[in-house]
Tab-separated table of C-alpha atoms and ligand atoms in Angstrom:
chain	number	residue	atom	x	y	z
A	1	UNK	CA	-17.887	-37.557	-0.039
A	2	UNK	CA	-19.864	-37.714	-3.219
A	3	UNK	CA	-23.120	-38.299	-1.919
A	4	UNK	CA	-23.633	-36.782	0.877
A	5	UNK	CA	-25.892	-33.688	0.340
A	6	UNK	CA	-24.435	-30.329	1.224
A	7	UNK	CA	-26.668	-29.999	4.569
A	8	UNK	CA	-25.473	-33.314	6.127
A	9	UNK	CA	-22.002	-32.303	5.804
A	10	UNK	CA	-22.777	-29.139	6.785
A	11	UNK	CA	-24.181	-30.088	10.038
A	12	UNK	CA	-21.410	-32.476	11.313
A	13	UNK	CA	-18.769	-30.098	10.882
A	14	UNK	CA	-17.821	-26.704	12.125
A	15	UNK	CA	-17.827	-23.373	9.654
A	16	UNK	CA	-14.836	-21.237	9.100
A	17	UNK	CA	-16.070	-19.184	7.020
A	18	UNK	CA	-18.305	-16.698	9.210
A	19	UNK	CA	-14.922	-16.785	11.713
A	20	UNK	CA	-12.654	-13.795	12.053
A	21	UNK	CA	-8.742	-14.727	12.370
A	22	UNK	CA	-9.104	-15.034	15.912
A	23	UNK	CA	-11.835	-17.234	16.504
A	24	UNK	CA	-10.252	-19.332	13.803
A	25	UNK	CA	-6.960	-19.409	16.065
A	26	UNK	CA	-9.287	-20.557	19.534
A	27	UNK	CA	-10.993	-23.057	17.236
A	28	UNK	CA	-7.514	-24.621	16.368
A	29	UNK	CA	-6.252	-24.599	19.401
A	30	UNK	CA	-9.148	-26.085	20.902
A	31	UNK	CA	-8.662	-29.049	18.585
A	32	UNK	CA	-5.371	-29.336	20.169
A	33	UNK	CA	-3.556	-27.608	17.284
A	34	UNK	CA	-1.124	-24.423	16.791
A	35	UNK	CA	-2.446	-21.554	16.425
A	36	UNK	CA	-0.184	-19.951	13.851
A	37	UNK	CA	-1.885	-22.011	11.319
A	38	UNK	CA	-4.898	-20.016	11.661
A	39	UNK	CA	-3.190	-17.757	9.610
A	40	UNK	CA	-2.108	-19.990	6.876
A	41	UNK	CA	-6.116	-21.093	6.407
A	42	UNK	CA	-7.035	-17.542	6.094
A	43	UNK	CA	-4.708	-17.034	3.637
A	44	UNK	CA	-5.581	-19.612	1.928
A	45	UNK	CA	-9.527	-19.225	2.198
A	46	UNK	CA	-9.211	-15.281	1.081
A	47	UNK	CA	-5.921	-14.430	-0.296
A	48	UNK	CA	-5.446	-17.357	-2.378
A	49	UNK	CA	-8.955	-18.533	-2.774
A	50	UNK	CA	-8.861	-22.195	-1.728
A	51	UNK	CA	-11.544	-23.701	1.085
A	52	UNK	CA	-10.135	-27.315	0.074
A	53	UNK	CA	-7.988	-28.408	2.902
A	54	UNK	CA	-6.228	-31.148	0.355
A	55	UNK	CA	-5.077	-28.198	-1.440
A	56	UNK	CA	-3.046	-26.032	1.114
A	57	UNK	CA	-0.315	-27.470	0.974
A	58	UNK	CA	2.351	-25.840	3.185
A	59	UNK	CA	-0.011	-27.896	5.397
A	60	UNK	CA	1.076	-30.936	7.200
A	61	UNK	CA	-0.978	-34.156	5.856
A	62	UNK	CA	-1.897	-35.046	9.546
A	63	UNK	CA	-3.135	-31.346	9.647
A	64	UNK	CA	-5.241	-31.430	6.471
A	65	UNK	CA	-6.815	-34.754	7.241
A	66	UNK	CA	-7.546	-34.033	10.793
A	67	UNK	CA	-9.087	-30.175	9.374
A	68	UNK	CA	-11.593	-32.193	6.822
A	69	UNK	CA	-12.930	-34.262	9.163
A	70	UNK	CA	-13.607	-31.535	11.712
A	71	UNK	CA	-14.484	-27.928	9.979
A	72	UNK	CA	-15.404	-26.736	6.374
A	73	UNK	CA	-15.386	-23.346	5.237
A	74	UNK	CA	-18.871	-23.025	3.771
A	75	UNK	CA	-18.986	-21.276	0.422
A	76	UNK	CA	-21.806	-20.113	-1.618
A	77	UNK	CA	-21.999	-21.969	-4.811
A	78	UNK	CA	-22.727	-20.501	-8.377
A	79	UNK	CA	-25.626	-21.324	-9.686
A	80	UNK	CA	-25.712	-19.203	-12.975
A	81	UNK	CA	-24.445	-16.015	-14.379
A	82	UNK	CA	-25.279	-13.774	-16.445
A	83	UNK	CA	-23.694	-11.139	-18.198
A	84	UNK	CA	-25.519	-7.624	-19.497
A	85	UNK	CA	-24.680	-5.880	-22.913
A	86	UNK	CA	-22.817	-3.284	-20.576
A	87	UNK	CA	-20.781	-6.009	-18.563
A	88	UNK	CA	-22.430	-6.460	-15.308
A	89	UNK	CA	-22.453	-9.803	-14.743
A	90	UNK	CA	-24.986	-10.987	-12.068
A	91	UNK	CA	-24.844	-13.923	-10.305
A	92	UNK	CA	-27.234	-16.398	-8.701
A	93	UNK	CA	-25.338	-18.302	-6.231
A	94	UNK	CA	-26.806	-21.003	-3.240
A	95	UNK	CA	-26.395	-20.765	0.382
A	96	UNK	CA	-25.927	-24.356	2.296
A	97	UNK	CA	-29.766	-24.439	2.930
A	98	UNK	CA	-30.570	-24.144	-0.745
A	99	UNK	CA	-31.256	-20.085	-0.032
A	100	UNK	CA	-30.809	-18.463	-3.222
A	101	UNK	CA	-28.930	-14.779	-3.359
A	102	UNK	CA	-27.648	-12.405	-6.008
A	103	UNK	CA	-24.584	-10.683	-6.103
A	104	UNK	CA	-23.503	-7.869	-9.017
A	105	UNK	CA	-20.076	-7.370	-10.505
A	106	UNK	CA	-20.494	-3.967	-11.984
A	107	UNK	CA	-17.197	-3.104	-13.928
A	108	UNK	CA	-15.541	0.551	-14.838
A	109	UNK	CA	-17.382	2.916	-12.721
A	110	UNK	CA	-14.150	3.847	-12.797
A	111	UNK	CA	-13.622	1.130	-10.400
A	112	UNK	CA	-14.543	-2.503	-10.241
A	113	UNK	CA	-17.116	-2.693	-8.003
A	114	UNK	CA	-19.021	-5.783	-6.584
A	115	UNK	CA	-22.703	-4.890	-5.172
A	116	UNK	CA	-23.117	-7.710	-2.297
A	117	UNK	CA	-26.118	-9.612	-0.779
A	118	UNK	CA	-26.954	-8.748	3.098
A	119	UNK	CA	-29.773	-10.960	3.634
A	120	UNK	CA	-32.089	-12.822	1.286
A	121	UNK	CA	-34.996	-10.914	0.807
A	122	UNK	CA	-35.829	-7.740	2.873
A	123	UNK	CA	-37.892	-6.399	5.507
A	124	UNK	CA	-38.377	-2.734	4.333
A	125	UNK	CA	-40.968	-3.222	1.444
A	126	UNK	CA	-40.255	-0.104	-0.001
A	127	UNK	CA	-43.103	0.392	-2.705
A	128	UNK	CA	-40.904	0.730	-5.359
A	129	UNK	CA	-38.192	-2.025	-4.757
A	130	UNK	CA	-38.549	-5.540	-6.041
A	131	UNK	CA	-36.477	-7.049	-3.744
A	132	UNK	CA	-38.920	-6.286	-0.805
A	133	UNK	CA	-42.042	-7.872	-2.534
A	134	UNK	CA	-40.084	-10.875	-1.071
A	135	UNK	CA	-40.191	-10.171	2.386
A	136	UNK	CA	-37.171	-11.389	4.653
A	137	UNK	CA	-36.806	-14.579	4.341
A	138	UNK	CA	-33.170	-15.006	6.962
A	139	UNK	CA	-30.925	-12.744	7.450
A	140	UNK	CA	-27.183	-13.838	5.977
A	141	UNK	CA	-24.629	-15.115	8.234
A	142	UNK	CA	-21.383	-13.048	8.137
A	143	UNK	CA	-19.514	-15.846	6.153
A	144	UNK	CA	-22.161	-15.449	3.699
A	145	UNK	CA	-21.819	-12.232	2.950
A	146	UNK	CA	-17.893	-12.486	3.054
A	147	UNK	CA	-17.900	-15.347	0.881
A	148	UNK	CA	-20.047	-13.647	-2.181
A	149	UNK	CA	-16.883	-11.402	-2.411
A	150	UNK	CA	-15.009	-14.421	-2.346
A	151	UNK	CA	-16.725	-16.039	-4.777
A	152	UNK	CA	-17.141	-12.793	-7.370
A	153	UNK	CA	-13.076	-12.277	-6.696
A	154	UNK	CA	-12.085	-16.232	-7.764
A	155	UNK	CA	-14.843	-15.913	-10.448
A	156	UNK	CA	-13.340	-13.005	-12.058
A	157	UNK	CA	-9.497	-12.621	-11.457
A	158	UNK	CA	-10.278	-9.969	-9.443
A	159	UNK	CA	-8.257	-11.238	-6.173
A	160	UNK	CA	-5.437	-9.454	-5.933
A	161	UNK	CA	-6.962	-6.303	-7.438
A	162	UNK	CA	-8.217	-3.752	-5.692
A	163	UNK	CA	-11.922	-3.182	-6.169
A	164	UNK	CA	-15.104	-1.914	-4.651
A	165	UNK	CA	-17.863	-3.099	-2.299
A	166	UNK	CA	-21.116	-2.045	-1.953
A	167	UNK	CA	-23.714	-3.121	0.310
A	168	UNK	CA	-26.802	-2.572	-2.198
A	169	UNK	CA	-27.852	-5.804	-3.278
A	170	UNK	CA	-30.622	-7.933	-1.321
A	171	UNK	CA	-31.668	-6.746	2.079
A	172	UNK	CA	-31.146	-4.064	4.178
A	173	UNK	CA	-27.542	-4.287	5.633
A	174	UNK	CA	-28.457	-2.335	9.299
A	175	UNK	CA	-31.086	-4.827	9.621
A	176	UNK	CA	-28.967	-7.303	9.684
A	177	UNK	CA	-25.885	-5.187	12.060
A	178	UNK	CA	-23.733	-7.868	13.724
A	179	UNK	CA	-23.300	-10.213	10.398
A	180	UNK	CA	-22.544	-7.297	8.498
A	181	UNK	CA	-20.073	-5.421	10.498
A	182	UNK	CA	-18.127	-8.717	10.932
A	183	UNK	CA	-18.524	-9.836	7.225
A	184	UNK	CA	-16.494	-6.022	7.005
A	185	UNK	CA	-13.613	-7.276	9.155
A	186	UNK	CA	-13.369	-10.549	7.880
A	187	UNK	CA	-13.065	-8.730	4.584
A	188	UNK	CA	-10.759	-6.207	5.525
A	189	UNK	CA	-7.918	-8.765	7.587
A	190	UNK	CA	-4.359	-8.255	5.939
A	191	UNK	CA	-4.137	-12.024	5.612
A	192	UNK	CA	-7.081	-12.625	3.333
A	193	UNK	CA	-8.498	-9.795	1.091
A	194	UNK	CA	-6.689	-6.713	2.741
A	195	UNK	CA	-10.203	-4.650	1.990
A	196	UNK	CA	-10.014	-1.213	3.417
A	197	UNK	CA	-13.462	0.170	4.796
A	198	UNK	CA	-12.288	3.338	2.662
A	199	UNK	CA	-13.659	1.368	-0.707
A	200	UNK	CA	-17.011	-0.150	0.941
A	201	UNK	CA	-20.402	1.950	1.118
A	202	UNK	CA	-22.959	0.919	2.898
A	203	UNK	CA	-26.624	1.695	1.980
A	204	UNK	CA	-29.372	2.159	4.229
A	205	UNK	CA	-33.025	2.915	4.541
A	206	UNK	CA	-32.320	4.707	7.211
A	207	UNK	CA	-33.094	2.041	10.843
A	208	UNK	CA	-32.003	4.926	12.991
A	209	UNK	CA	-30.427	2.874	16.957
A	210	UNK	CA	-27.930	0.814	14.087
A	211	UNK	CA	-26.854	4.030	12.289
A	212	UNK	CA	-26.265	5.435	15.632
A	213	UNK	CA	-24.096	2.332	16.418
A	214	UNK	CA	-22.151	2.620	13.020
A	215	UNK	CA	-21.439	6.317	13.931
A	216	UNK	CA	-18.822	4.860	16.637
A	217	UNK	CA	-17.604	1.902	14.748
A	218	UNK	CA	-13.890	1.319	14.119
A	219	UNK	CA	-13.944	-0.178	10.637
A	220	UNK	CA	-16.406	2.552	9.449
A	221	UNK	CA	-17.386	1.900	5.648
A	222	UNK	CA	-18.556	4.909	3.575
A	223	UNK	CA	-22.446	5.857	4.121
A	224	UNK	CA	-24.953	6.094	1.997
A	225	UNK	CA	-28.728	6.591	3.369
A	226	UNK	CA	-32.065	5.977	0.709
A	227	UNK	CA	-34.044	9.191	1.082
A	228	UNK	CA	-36.206	9.211	-2.113
A	229	UNK	CA	-38.845	11.648	-0.278
A	230	UNK	CA	-38.871	15.174	1.185
A	231	UNK	CA	-41.871	15.485	3.118
A	232	UNK	CA	-42.327	12.557	6.137
A	233	UNK	CA	-45.691	11.843	4.196
A	234	UNK	CA	-44.572	10.947	0.986
A	235	UNK	CA	-41.863	9.012	2.539
A	236	UNK	CA	-44.199	7.042	4.919
A	237	UNK	CA	-45.964	6.041	1.484
A	238	UNK	CA	-42.215	4.552	-0.154
A	239	UNK	CA	-40.513	3.751	2.705
A	240	UNK	CA	-42.529	2.136	5.260
A	241	UNK	CA	-40.064	1.897	8.199
A	242	UNK	CA	-39.945	5.568	8.551
A	243	UNK	CA	-43.055	5.286	10.694
A	244	UNK	CA	-40.668	4.361	13.006
A	245	UNK	CA	-37.358	6.340	12.023
A	246	UNK	CA	-38.705	9.499	10.186
A	247	UNK	CA	-37.219	11.273	7.871
A	248	UNK	CA	-36.475	13.988	10.872
A	249	UNK	CA	-34.466	12.283	12.894
A	250	UNK	CA	-32.424	10.449	9.815
A	251	UNK	CA	-31.147	13.563	8.466
A	252	UNK	CA	-30.469	15.147	12.285
A	253	UNK	CA	-28.602	11.622	12.544
A	254	UNK	CA	-27.137	12.341	9.276
A	255	UNK	CA	-25.793	15.879	10.992
A	256	UNK	CA	-24.190	14.347	13.700
A	257	UNK	CA	-22.701	11.741	11.834
A	258	UNK	CA	-19.013	11.426	12.029
A	259	UNK	CA	-16.962	12.282	8.776
A	260	UNK	CA	-13.336	11.763	7.777
A	261	UNK	CA	-12.277	14.915	6.444
A	262	UNK	CA	-13.334	15.630	2.363
A	263	UNK	CA	-15.965	12.861	3.307
A	264	UNK	CA	-19.167	13.022	2.217
A	265	UNK	CA	-22.776	11.249	3.130
A	266	UNK	CA	-24.338	10.074	-0.618
A	267	UNK	CA	-27.917	10.588	-0.695
A	268	UNK	CA	-29.472	8.027	-3.022
A	269	UNK	CA	-33.094	9.504	-4.660
A	270	UNK	CA	-34.926	7.015	-6.724
A	271	UNK	CA	-36.872	9.501	-9.028
A	272	UNK	CA	-40.378	8.774	-9.226
A	273	UNK	CA	-42.500	10.215	-12.427
A	274	UNK	CA	-44.972	12.647	-11.208
A	275	UNK	CA	-44.514	11.183	-7.295
A	276	UNK	CA	-41.223	12.940	-5.709
A	277	UNK	CA	-39.818	14.290	-9.344
A	278	UNK	CA	-41.443	17.475	-9.253
A	279	UNK	CA	-39.458	21.353	-8.981
A	280	UNK	CA	-40.743	21.571	-6.046
A	281	UNK	CA	-39.347	18.305	-4.142
A	282	UNK	CA	-36.313	19.216	-5.759
A	283	UNK	CA	-36.411	22.754	-3.625
A	284	UNK	CA	-37.317	21.112	-0.612
A	285	UNK	CA	-34.875	18.256	-1.296
A	286	UNK	CA	-31.866	21.077	-1.094
A	287	UNK	CA	-33.171	22.864	2.224
A	288	UNK	CA	-33.231	19.602	3.783
A	289	UNK	CA	-29.842	18.998	3.108
A	290	UNK	CA	-28.282	22.385	2.731
A	291	UNK	CA	-26.616	21.712	6.040
A	292	UNK	CA	-25.251	18.567	5.448
A	293	UNK	CA	-21.650	17.520	4.124
A	294	UNK	CA	-23.545	15.327	1.563
A	295	UNK	CA	-23.669	14.313	-2.416
A	296	UNK	CA	-27.558	13.431	-3.839
A	297	UNK	CA	-27.294	10.214	-5.994
A	298	UNK	CA	-30.169	10.446	-8.392
A	299	UNK	CA	-31.431	6.944	-9.041
A	300	UNK	CA	-34.482	6.886	-11.878
A	301	UNK	CA	-36.965	3.898	-11.274
A	302	UNK	CA	-35.817	0.988	-12.683
A	303	UNK	CA	-39.181	0.116	-13.975
A	304	UNK	CA	-40.389	-3.845	-13.298
A	305	UNK	CA	-43.630	-5.259	-13.589
A	306	UNK	CA	-45.395	-5.681	-10.099
A	307	UNK	CA	-44.486	-2.037	-9.054
A	308	UNK	CA	-46.775	0.552	-9.590
A	309	UNK	CA	-44.466	3.539	-10.730
A	310	UNK	CA	-43.020	4.826	-13.711
A	311	UNK	CA	-39.302	5.847	-14.270
A	312	UNK	CA	-39.269	10.202	-15.620
A	313	UNK	CA	-38.218	10.844	-18.553
A	314	UNK	CA	-34.629	11.845	-18.993
A	315	UNK	CA	-35.829	15.933	-19.059
A	316	UNK	CA	-37.663	15.318	-15.835
A	317	UNK	CA	-34.510	13.914	-14.511
A	318	UNK	CA	-32.337	16.590	-15.940
A	319	UNK	CA	-34.284	19.391	-14.586
A	320	UNK	CA	-34.618	17.797	-10.894
A	321	UNK	CA	-30.599	17.892	-11.082
A	322	UNK	CA	-30.010	20.923	-12.311
A	323	UNK	CA	-32.391	22.802	-9.244
A	324	UNK	CA	-29.803	20.592	-6.792
A	325	UNK	CA	-27.057	21.557	-8.645
A	326	UNK	CA	-27.784	25.437	-9.119
A	327	UNK	CA	-28.463	25.510	-5.509
A	328	UNK	CA	-24.760	23.905	-4.677
A	329	UNK	CA	-25.458	20.534	-3.788
A	330	UNK	CA	-23.027	17.663	-5.758
A	331	UNK	CA	-25.496	15.512	-7.446
A	332	UNK	CA	-25.011	12.471	-9.717
A	333	UNK	CA	-27.748	10.055	-11.857
A	334	UNK	CA	-27.058	6.761	-11.482
A	335	UNK	CA	-26.550	5.047	-14.578
A	336	UNK	CA	-28.358	1.824	-14.625
A	337	UNK	CA	-26.771	-1.055	-15.525
A	338	UNK	CA	-27.718	-4.201	-15.980
A	339	UNK	CA	-31.380	-3.789	-16.601
A	340	UNK	CA	-31.431	-6.107	-19.664
A	341	UNK	CA	-30.468	-8.969	-16.727
A	342	UNK	CA	-32.686	-7.388	-14.396
A	343	UNK	CA	-29.824	-6.580	-12.279
A	344	UNK	CA	-30.008	-2.942	-12.079
A	345	UNK	CA	-31.091	-1.077	-8.459
A	346	UNK	CA	-34.171	-3.038	-6.681
A	347	UNK	CA	-34.081	-5.493	-9.470
A	348	UNK	CA	-32.880	-8.308	-7.166
A	349	UNK	CA	-35.434	-11.000	-6.766
A	350	UNK	CA	-34.612	-14.463	-6.738
A	351	UNK	CA	-36.415	-16.976	-8.669
A	352	UNK	CA	-36.678	-20.493	-9.240
A	353	UNK	CA	-36.869	-23.017	-6.384
A	354	UNK	CA	-38.251	-21.107	-3.460
A	355	UNK	CA	-40.757	-18.529	-5.568
A	356	UNK	CA	-42.746	-16.565	-2.560
A	357	UNK	CA	-45.989	-15.437	-3.340
A	358	UNK	CA	-44.897	-12.000	-4.583
A	359	UNK	CA	-42.793	-13.342	-6.672
A	360	UNK	CA	-44.677	-15.883	-8.339
A	361	UNK	CA	-47.354	-13.059	-8.955
A	362	UNK	CA	-44.679	-10.812	-10.282
A	363	UNK	CA	-43.750	-13.229	-12.700
A	364	UNK	CA	-46.918	-13.687	-13.724
A	365	UNK	CA	-47.416	-10.258	-14.363
A	366	UNK	CA	-44.486	-10.352	-16.307
A	367	UNK	CA	-45.738	-13.244	-18.838
A	368	UNK	CA	-43.105	-15.638	-18.087
A	369	UNK	CA	-45.352	-18.320	-16.384
A	370	UNK	CA	-44.787	-19.808	-13.070
A	371	UNK	CA	-43.743	-23.238	-12.432
A	372	UNK	CA	-42.393	-23.820	-8.873
B	401	SAH	N1	-31.580	-1.860	1.900
B	401	SAH	C1	-30.531	-0.895	0.976
B	401	SAH	C2	-29.764	-1.204	0.187
B	401	SAH	C3	-31.159	-1.374	-0.937
B	401	SAH	S1	-30.760	-1.750	-3.112
B	401	SAH	C4	-31.642	0.773	0.874
B	401	SAH	O1	-32.348	0.742	1.222
B	401	SAH	O2	-30.279	1.013	0.923
B	401	SAH	C5	-30.203	0.382	-3.520
B	401	SAH	C6	-30.322	1.268	-3.608
B	401	SAH	O3	-31.592	1.042	-5.349
B	401	SAH	C7	-31.784	2.044	-2.598
B	401	SAH	O4	-31.351	3.183	-2.507
B	401	SAH	C8	-33.077	1.195	-2.963
B	401	SAH	O5	-34.122	1.973	-2.364
B	401	SAH	C9	-32.606	1.462	-4.631
B	401	SAH	N2	-33.743	0.997	-4.956
B	401	SAH	C10	-34.118	-0.206	-5.056
B	401	SAH	N3	-35.488	-0.630	-6.442
B	401	SAH	C11	-35.440	0.442	-7.085
B	401	SAH	C12	-35.613	0.469	-8.520
B	401	SAH	N4	-36.573	-0.270	-8.556
B	401	SAH	N5	-35.249	1.652	-8.899
B	401	SAH	C13	-33.955	2.229	-8.716
B	401	SAH	N6	-33.349	2.145	-7.649
B	401	SAH	C14	-33.993	0.985	-7.084
């Protein structure tokens, strides 16, 4: 169908991309086909990276033709790809409805890592995050979340290798809980990419009810909590959702969170010059985390136009880290990868076709000019 717009084709067929294997079996049954074909199809999509039914050569011609008329595998379309000096690669992807998202590949850290988005934009509006400026445009479907992994694995030729996934792209994964968890189940299926939940890290600002739900998930990813502050007032200023789910409650939930042997919760802490980077902050952080099995990941701010904070000097970052380490906390300082292509933490914001007012303002501040 050469000139049929994506959305037209989309409206007439059933999308398999958001389905777990068992759901594809049910769909096949409804179409009057044998359910065992579901495994073949699933393996083509995920293990072999093929979504065109014509190329699924172990299915009969009749089945392929029938499938092509009834179903599709919605797949994010690669629009642009930029590689940073340090090898970090940012992928701009377009979804069926024309919305755009970004995913990032971070090589050798020491393993290969995909940084995946869970929403178009984000509702959390953290004061230092550019994605927050977009607001929430919509949730991603499970298929769109897992689809980013398919596209990146295909593009990078990493389908058969081990890679890590961090849910640290655009969006708040616990604000799109069901689709995020479903994507993890799809990615975990042994007939597909077989990504172990041990290789997945979910980063959250701490949406409390969802965090508590996560505690009883059968397929549990590693947990990272974006803390960023050591008092309720300070956190409310930086992370508005703290008004609803406060620092103390989140730390309580973290303390109760079930951890496997040798596993620890990561606390992320963005360092903002003169705001939350003083020795007093470091000492308060030590007291807050004292009885939690955790490690701390310090993220010196990635600055951007429109973000009213500054990145502290390295000496300040080191002083902060040293206080934590001296008091027995395991601490790392996140290297900012891909800052030259705006692929670093908090820098994902989609430009182009559908700019929000905030994006336009940010672009103007950067002196790029605004065209759409
Ligand atoms: N919504 C999830 C995932 C977001 S991104 C969460 O809040 O955890 C992953 C991390 O990048 C978060 O800790 C986030 O606070 C941080 N981040 C956001 N903007 C940043 C910036 N400008 N510089 C450095 N880190 C930033």
